[in-house]
Short mmCIF file of C-alpha atoms in Angstrom, two decimals:
data_model
loop_
_atom_site.label_atom_id
_atom_site.label_comp_id
_atom_site.label_asym_id
_atom_site.label_seq_id
_atom_site.Cartn_x
_atom_site.Cartn_y
_atom_site.Cartn_z
CA MET A 20 17.64 3.20 -23.63
CA LYS A 21 17.36 1.41 -20.32
CA LYS A 22 14.15 2.16 -18.41
CA ALA A 23 14.32 3.61 -14.91
CA GLU A 24 13.21 1.48 -11.96
CA LEU A 25 10.98 3.08 -9.30
CA VAL A 26 11.52 1.83 -5.74
CA VAL A 27 9.01 3.01 -3.11
CA ILE A 28 10.42 3.21 0.41
CA PRO A 29 7.71 4.01 3.01
CA MET A 30 8.62 6.23 5.92
CA PRO A 31 8.60 4.25 9.21
CA GLY A 32 5.85 5.25 11.63
CA MET A 33 6.87 7.18 14.71
CA GLY A 34 6.65 5.27 17.98
CA HIS A 35 8.60 3.97 20.95
CA LEU A 36 10.33 1.35 18.79
CA ILE A 37 11.35 3.76 16.02
CA PRO A 38 14.04 6.41 16.63
CA ALA A 39 13.03 10.01 16.00
CA ASN A 40 15.76 10.41 13.36
CA THR A 41 14.83 7.97 10.62
CA LYS A 42 17.47 9.15 8.15
CA PRO A 43 20.05 6.44 9.10
CA ILE A 44 17.38 3.76 8.63
CA ILE A 45 16.41 5.04 5.18
CA LYS A 46 20.06 5.41 4.20
CA ARG A 47 20.77 1.79 5.10
CA VAL A 48 17.70 0.60 3.18
CA VAL A 49 18.73 2.61 0.11
CA GLN A 50 22.27 1.28 0.22
CA GLU A 51 21.22 -2.33 0.76
CA GLN A 52 18.14 -2.56 -1.43
CA VAL A 53 18.65 -0.01 -4.18
CA VAL A 54 22.35 0.48 -4.73
CA SER A 55 23.51 -3.06 -3.98
CA SER A 56 24.05 -5.59 -6.74
CA ARG A 57 21.67 -7.97 -4.92
CA TYR A 58 18.72 -5.72 -5.83
CA ALA A 59 20.09 -5.04 -9.28
CA SER A 60 20.28 -8.74 -10.07
CA THR A 61 16.54 -9.12 -9.50
CA CYS A 62 15.48 -6.36 -11.87
CA SER A 63 18.15 -6.02 -14.57
CA GLU A 64 21.27 -7.58 -15.99
CA SER A 65 23.59 -4.72 -15.00
CA PRO A 66 24.38 -3.37 -11.50
CA GLY A 67 21.84 -0.92 -10.12
CA GLN A 68 22.57 2.78 -10.11
CA LEU A 69 20.69 5.18 -7.88
CA ALA A 70 19.42 8.05 -10.08
CA GLY A 71 17.69 10.25 -7.51
CA PHE A 72 15.12 10.71 -4.77
CA VAL A 73 11.47 11.77 -5.07
CA VAL A 74 10.26 12.91 -1.64
CA ASP A 75 6.86 14.06 -0.47
CA LEU A 76 6.09 17.45 1.05
CA LEU A 77 6.64 16.22 4.64
CA CYS A 78 9.81 14.23 3.99
CA THR A 79 12.30 16.99 3.24
CA GLU A 80 14.93 15.65 5.65
CA MET A 81 15.62 13.02 2.98
CA ILE A 82 17.01 15.80 0.76
CA ASP A 83 20.13 15.82 2.96
CA LEU A 84 20.43 12.06 2.46
CA ALA A 85 20.22 12.47 -1.32
CA ASN A 86 23.03 15.00 -1.11
CA GLU A 87 25.11 12.58 0.95
CA LEU A 88 24.59 9.93 -1.73
CA ASN A 89 25.42 12.51 -4.42
CA VAL A 90 22.11 12.18 -6.29
CA PRO A 91 19.45 14.82 -7.08
CA SER A 92 16.23 15.09 -5.10
CA TYR A 93 12.79 16.08 -6.40
CA LEU A 94 9.69 17.03 -4.44
CA PHE A 95 6.27 15.57 -5.24
CA PHE A 96 3.82 18.25 -4.10
CA THR A 97 0.41 16.62 -3.91
CA SER A 98 -1.58 19.85 -3.55
CA GLY A 99 -2.06 22.71 -6.01
CA ALA A 100 0.06 25.56 -7.34
CA GLY A 101 -1.89 28.18 -5.41
CA TYR A 102 -1.06 26.59 -2.06
CA LEU A 103 2.59 26.18 -3.04
CA ASN A 104 2.76 29.90 -3.90
CA LEU A 105 1.28 30.65 -0.49
CA LYS A 106 3.89 28.57 1.34
CA PHE A 107 6.81 30.09 -0.56
CA HIS A 108 5.46 33.61 0.01
CA PHE A 109 5.18 33.28 3.78
CA GLN A 110 8.54 31.52 4.05
CA THR A 111 10.10 34.44 2.14
CA LEU A 112 8.39 37.00 4.38
CA THR A 113 9.83 35.28 7.46
CA ASP A 114 13.35 34.48 6.27
CA ASP A 115 14.10 37.45 4.02
CA HIS A 116 12.08 40.23 5.63
CA GLY A 117 11.89 39.21 9.30
CA VAL A 118 8.07 39.22 9.35
CA GLU A 119 6.36 37.35 12.19
CA VAL A 120 3.57 35.84 10.13
CA SER A 121 1.25 34.82 12.98
CA ASP A 122 1.33 38.42 14.29
CA GLU A 123 0.66 39.88 10.85
CA LEU A 124 -2.43 37.73 10.45
CA LYS A 125 -4.06 38.38 13.82
CA ASP A 126 -6.56 40.80 12.29
CA PRO A 127 -9.00 38.70 10.21
CA GLY A 128 -9.73 41.80 8.13
CA THR A 129 -6.15 41.88 6.81
CA GLU A 130 -5.81 41.32 3.05
CA LEU A 131 -2.55 40.17 1.47
CA ASP A 132 -0.92 40.37 -1.94
CA VAL A 133 0.34 36.86 -2.65
CA PRO A 134 2.20 35.79 -5.82
CA GLY A 135 0.08 33.43 -7.88
CA PHE A 136 -3.24 34.95 -6.73
CA ARG A 137 -4.98 37.49 -8.95
CA ASN A 138 -6.96 38.95 -6.04
CA ARG A 139 -5.87 39.91 -2.55
CA VAL A 140 -6.12 37.06 -0.04
CA PRO A 141 -8.09 37.72 3.19
CA ALA A 142 -6.32 36.46 6.31
CA SER A 143 -9.62 34.92 7.40
CA VAL A 144 -9.49 32.26 4.66
CA LEU A 145 -5.92 31.08 5.30
CA PRO A 146 -5.27 27.60 6.73
CA SER A 147 -5.32 27.81 10.54
CA ILE A 148 -1.78 26.44 10.76
CA PHE A 149 -0.50 29.73 9.32
CA LEU A 150 -2.05 31.58 12.25
CA GLU A 151 -0.32 29.48 14.93
CA LYS A 152 3.30 30.32 15.74
CA GLU A 153 4.31 26.70 16.40
CA GLY A 154 2.41 25.34 13.43
CA PHE A 155 3.82 27.90 11.02
CA THR A 156 7.38 27.16 12.17
CA GLY A 157 6.95 23.64 10.82
CA VAL A 158 5.46 24.92 7.55
CA ARG A 159 8.36 27.34 7.12
CA ASN A 160 11.01 24.68 7.78
CA TYR A 161 9.48 22.25 5.29
CA THR A 162 9.20 25.01 2.67
CA ARG A 163 12.87 25.88 3.10
CA GLY A 164 13.65 22.32 2.12
CA TYR A 165 11.58 22.61 -1.06
CA ARG A 166 14.04 25.20 -2.36
CA GLU A 167 16.91 22.73 -2.03
CA THR A 168 15.46 20.25 -4.52
CA LYS A 169 16.32 20.02 -8.22
CA GLY A 170 12.67 20.30 -9.20
CA ILE A 171 9.09 20.17 -7.94
CA ILE A 172 6.59 17.72 -9.41
CA ILE A 173 3.16 19.17 -8.70
CA ASN A 174 -0.29 17.61 -8.91
CA THR A 175 -1.93 20.25 -11.09
CA PHE A 176 -2.11 21.27 -14.75
CA MET A 177 -1.74 24.55 -16.56
CA GLU A 178 -5.35 24.74 -17.75
CA LEU A 179 -6.61 24.52 -14.15
CA GLU A 180 -4.18 26.98 -12.52
CA PRO A 181 -2.55 29.01 -15.29
CA HIS A 182 -1.79 32.11 -13.22
CA ALA A 183 -0.54 30.27 -10.13
CA THR A 184 1.59 27.83 -12.14
CA GLN A 185 3.12 30.55 -14.28
CA SER A 186 3.99 32.53 -11.14
CA LEU A 187 6.04 29.58 -9.88
CA LEU A 188 7.71 29.10 -13.25
CA ASN A 189 8.68 32.78 -13.38
CA ASP A 190 10.32 32.84 -9.94
CA ALA A 191 14.06 32.25 -10.29
CA GLY A 192 14.31 31.45 -6.58
CA ILE A 193 12.08 28.40 -6.92
CA PRO A 194 13.29 25.09 -8.44
CA PRO A 195 11.88 24.09 -11.85
CA ILE A 196 8.17 23.20 -11.73
CA TYR A 197 6.73 20.12 -13.47
CA PRO A 198 2.88 20.07 -13.53
CA VAL A 199 1.84 16.42 -13.97
CA GLY A 200 -1.78 16.44 -12.79
CA PRO A 201 -4.45 15.59 -12.36
CA ILE A 202 -3.35 12.52 -10.40
CA VAL A 203 -6.39 11.02 -8.67
CA ASN A 204 -7.40 7.53 -7.64
CA LEU A 205 -10.60 6.95 -9.57
CA ASN A 206 -10.67 3.25 -8.69
CA PRO A 207 -10.32 3.05 -4.90
CA GLN A 208 -9.94 -0.37 -3.33
CA THR A 209 -13.23 -2.25 -3.23
CA GLU A 210 -14.70 -2.61 0.25
CA ASP A 211 -15.02 -6.01 1.90
CA PRO A 212 -18.56 -7.34 1.23
CA ASN A 213 -18.81 -8.14 4.95
CA ASP A 214 -17.77 -4.62 5.92
CA GLY A 215 -20.39 -2.10 7.00
CA LEU A 216 -18.93 0.41 4.53
CA CYS A 217 -19.86 -1.85 1.64
CA ASN A 218 -23.48 -1.92 2.79
CA ALA A 219 -23.45 1.85 3.22
CA ARG A 220 -22.10 2.30 -0.29
CA GLU A 221 -24.82 0.09 -1.80
CA SER A 222 -27.52 2.02 0.03
CA ILE A 223 -26.15 5.35 -1.19
CA MET A 224 -25.83 4.22 -4.81
CA ARG A 225 -29.33 2.73 -4.84
CA TRP A 226 -30.76 6.02 -3.62
CA LEU A 227 -28.87 7.94 -6.32
CA ASP A 228 -30.11 5.51 -8.96
CA ASP A 229 -33.66 6.63 -8.13
CA GLN A 230 -32.93 10.34 -8.63
CA PRO A 231 -33.26 12.29 -11.91
CA PRO A 232 -30.06 13.18 -13.80
CA SER A 233 -28.09 16.20 -12.49
CA SER A 234 -30.65 16.82 -9.74
CA VAL A 235 -28.74 16.13 -6.52
CA VAL A 236 -26.42 18.47 -4.60
CA PHE A 237 -23.70 16.46 -2.85
CA LEU A 238 -22.30 17.93 0.38
CA CYS A 239 -19.06 16.41 1.65
CA PHE A 240 -16.28 18.14 3.57
CA GLY A 241 -13.28 15.83 3.47
CA SER A 242 -11.85 13.16 5.72
CA MET A 243 -11.31 15.73 8.50
CA GLY A 244 -14.49 17.77 7.95
CA SER A 245 -17.05 18.21 10.71
CA PHE A 246 -19.41 20.94 11.93
CA THR A 247 -20.45 22.47 15.23
CA GLU A 248 -24.09 22.05 16.29
CA GLU A 249 -24.90 25.58 15.17
CA GLN A 250 -23.30 25.04 11.75
CA VAL A 251 -25.22 21.79 11.26
CA ARG A 252 -28.50 23.59 11.96
CA GLU A 253 -27.68 26.42 9.55
CA VAL A 254 -26.74 24.04 6.71
CA ALA A 255 -29.91 22.04 7.35
CA LYS A 256 -32.03 25.19 7.17
CA GLY A 257 -30.39 26.18 3.89
CA LEU A 258 -30.98 22.77 2.34
CA GLU A 259 -34.61 22.70 3.39
CA ARG A 260 -35.31 26.19 2.10
CA SER A 261 -33.60 25.50 -1.22
CA GLY A 262 -36.02 22.67 -2.01
CA HIS A 263 -33.29 20.87 -3.99
CA ARG A 264 -32.46 17.21 -3.74
CA PHE A 265 -29.37 16.59 -1.62
CA LEU A 266 -26.98 13.95 -0.36
CA TRP A 267 -25.22 15.17 2.79
CA SER A 268 -22.20 13.47 4.36
CA LEU A 269 -22.54 14.63 7.96
CA ARG A 270 -20.01 13.65 10.63
CA ARG A 271 -19.52 14.82 14.20
CA PRO A 272 -16.35 16.47 15.51
CA PRO A 273 -13.80 14.38 17.43
CA PRO A 274 -13.90 14.47 21.24
CA SER A 275 -12.57 17.69 22.79
CA ASP A 276 -9.44 15.91 24.07
CA GLU A 277 -8.52 14.84 20.52
CA LYS A 278 -7.73 18.16 18.85
CA TYR A 279 -6.47 16.61 15.61
CA GLY A 280 -8.51 13.42 15.68
CA PRO A 281 -10.70 12.41 12.73
CA PRO A 282 -14.46 13.06 12.74
CA GLN A 283 -16.79 10.17 13.45
CA ASP A 284 -20.24 9.10 12.33
CA TYR A 285 -23.16 10.16 14.52
CA ASN A 286 -24.79 7.53 16.71
CA ASP A 287 -28.00 9.61 16.60
CA LEU A 288 -28.35 11.80 13.51
CA GLU A 289 -31.80 13.03 14.53
CA GLY A 290 -30.37 14.62 17.65
CA ALA A 291 -27.95 16.72 15.59
CA LEU A 292 -30.57 18.07 13.17
CA PRO A 293 -33.38 20.62 13.58
CA GLU A 294 -36.54 19.01 14.92
CA GLY A 295 -38.57 17.41 12.15
CA PHE A 296 -35.94 18.06 9.47
CA SER A 297 -35.69 14.43 8.36
CA ASP A 298 -39.45 14.05 8.00
CA ARG A 299 -39.79 17.29 6.02
CA THR A 300 -36.96 16.43 3.60
CA ASP A 301 -37.49 12.68 3.41
CA LYS A 302 -38.57 12.74 -0.24
CA ILE A 303 -35.71 14.90 -1.52
CA GLY A 304 -32.72 14.24 0.72
CA LYS A 305 -30.50 11.59 2.24
CA ILE A 306 -28.08 12.11 5.13
CA ILE A 307 -25.16 9.72 5.44
CA GLY A 308 -21.93 9.39 7.41
CA TRP A 309 -18.94 8.11 5.46
CA ALA A 310 -19.25 8.67 1.69
CA PRO A 311 -17.65 6.87 -1.28
CA GLN A 312 -16.84 10.25 -2.80
CA VAL A 313 -15.42 9.20 -6.18
CA ALA A 314 -18.35 6.89 -6.88
CA VAL A 315 -20.86 9.54 -5.82
CA LEU A 316 -19.31 12.32 -7.89
CA SER A 317 -19.30 10.14 -10.99
CA HIS A 318 -22.99 9.24 -10.66
CA PRO A 319 -25.29 10.84 -13.29
CA ALA A 320 -27.69 12.05 -10.61
CA ILE A 321 -25.13 14.47 -9.13
CA GLY A 322 -25.58 18.03 -10.37
CA GLY A 323 -23.59 20.02 -7.81
CA PHE A 324 -20.85 19.58 -5.21
CA VAL A 325 -20.45 21.59 -1.99
CA SER A 326 -17.05 20.79 -0.47
CA HIS A 327 -14.29 22.10 1.80
CA CYS A 328 -12.23 22.74 -1.38
CA GLY A 329 -9.58 20.16 -0.49
CA TRP A 330 -7.31 19.46 -3.43
CA ASN A 331 -8.31 15.80 -3.83
CA SER A 332 -11.98 16.80 -3.82
CA THR A 333 -11.31 19.54 -6.35
CA LEU A 334 -9.55 17.18 -8.75
CA GLU A 335 -12.08 14.37 -8.26
CA SER A 336 -14.93 16.75 -9.06
CA LEU A 337 -13.37 17.47 -12.46
#
């Protein structure tokens, strides 16, 4: 049986040189590079035949293009089954029951029954985008598109999320679910030896090498994770009182005029911490900025992980 060829077509970045509607561009690329005999001649002896599309969770407009080309489309959902249940539930509440989700969630004390969750879900722990009318409109529209696919490939596995995965499988209104996880990059690209990140990595790993096995608590809160001054002080107090060894990836919030900008490393860590904290914890702790998370989590000295519970971090910790 002839093996399938996988062709990755990156989505063009948005900007003044790229039209807002990228579907015609992608359609032309597909027709010229995938369907044409020119492409086929480079990879097989017979003419190429487009079998289908695999789109990511933010690329659902390509489902319409797949339909135009008369091929099936599949969604690759990079997060977990629990979050997918959450998105389908709120989209159903809005479209089928006329519920204004952002209004329903105004009271942080509200608790919700959500398919795929054994316990009720407090509104206070939901992603902030669900609480914003504009933000949730985008979530709802993307989730509508998920239902139009022929199947959903999801980065999880039954042993990790049995209840949430089974809930999706049991729902006749949701396309077939294919758990294929865990998919994680355990061998990230090596840093340039002349890059500051490479030096930072070496310093971190040397420090871990000097610690006893399973003795260090690693605190890291994702690529977008940062704390307010008050939160930094509270975490610092907790670490000091615990007396445990720790490695803390601490980054400052983006400037106030960059609401969705990434956090940055502190120029002066001492100024962000309680007075004397570094001196008092010098023998048991190390505070860093950027962290090579996969390498740190796989080090024998790590005995615990405090994270923001992002899906990549969850899978990498396994």
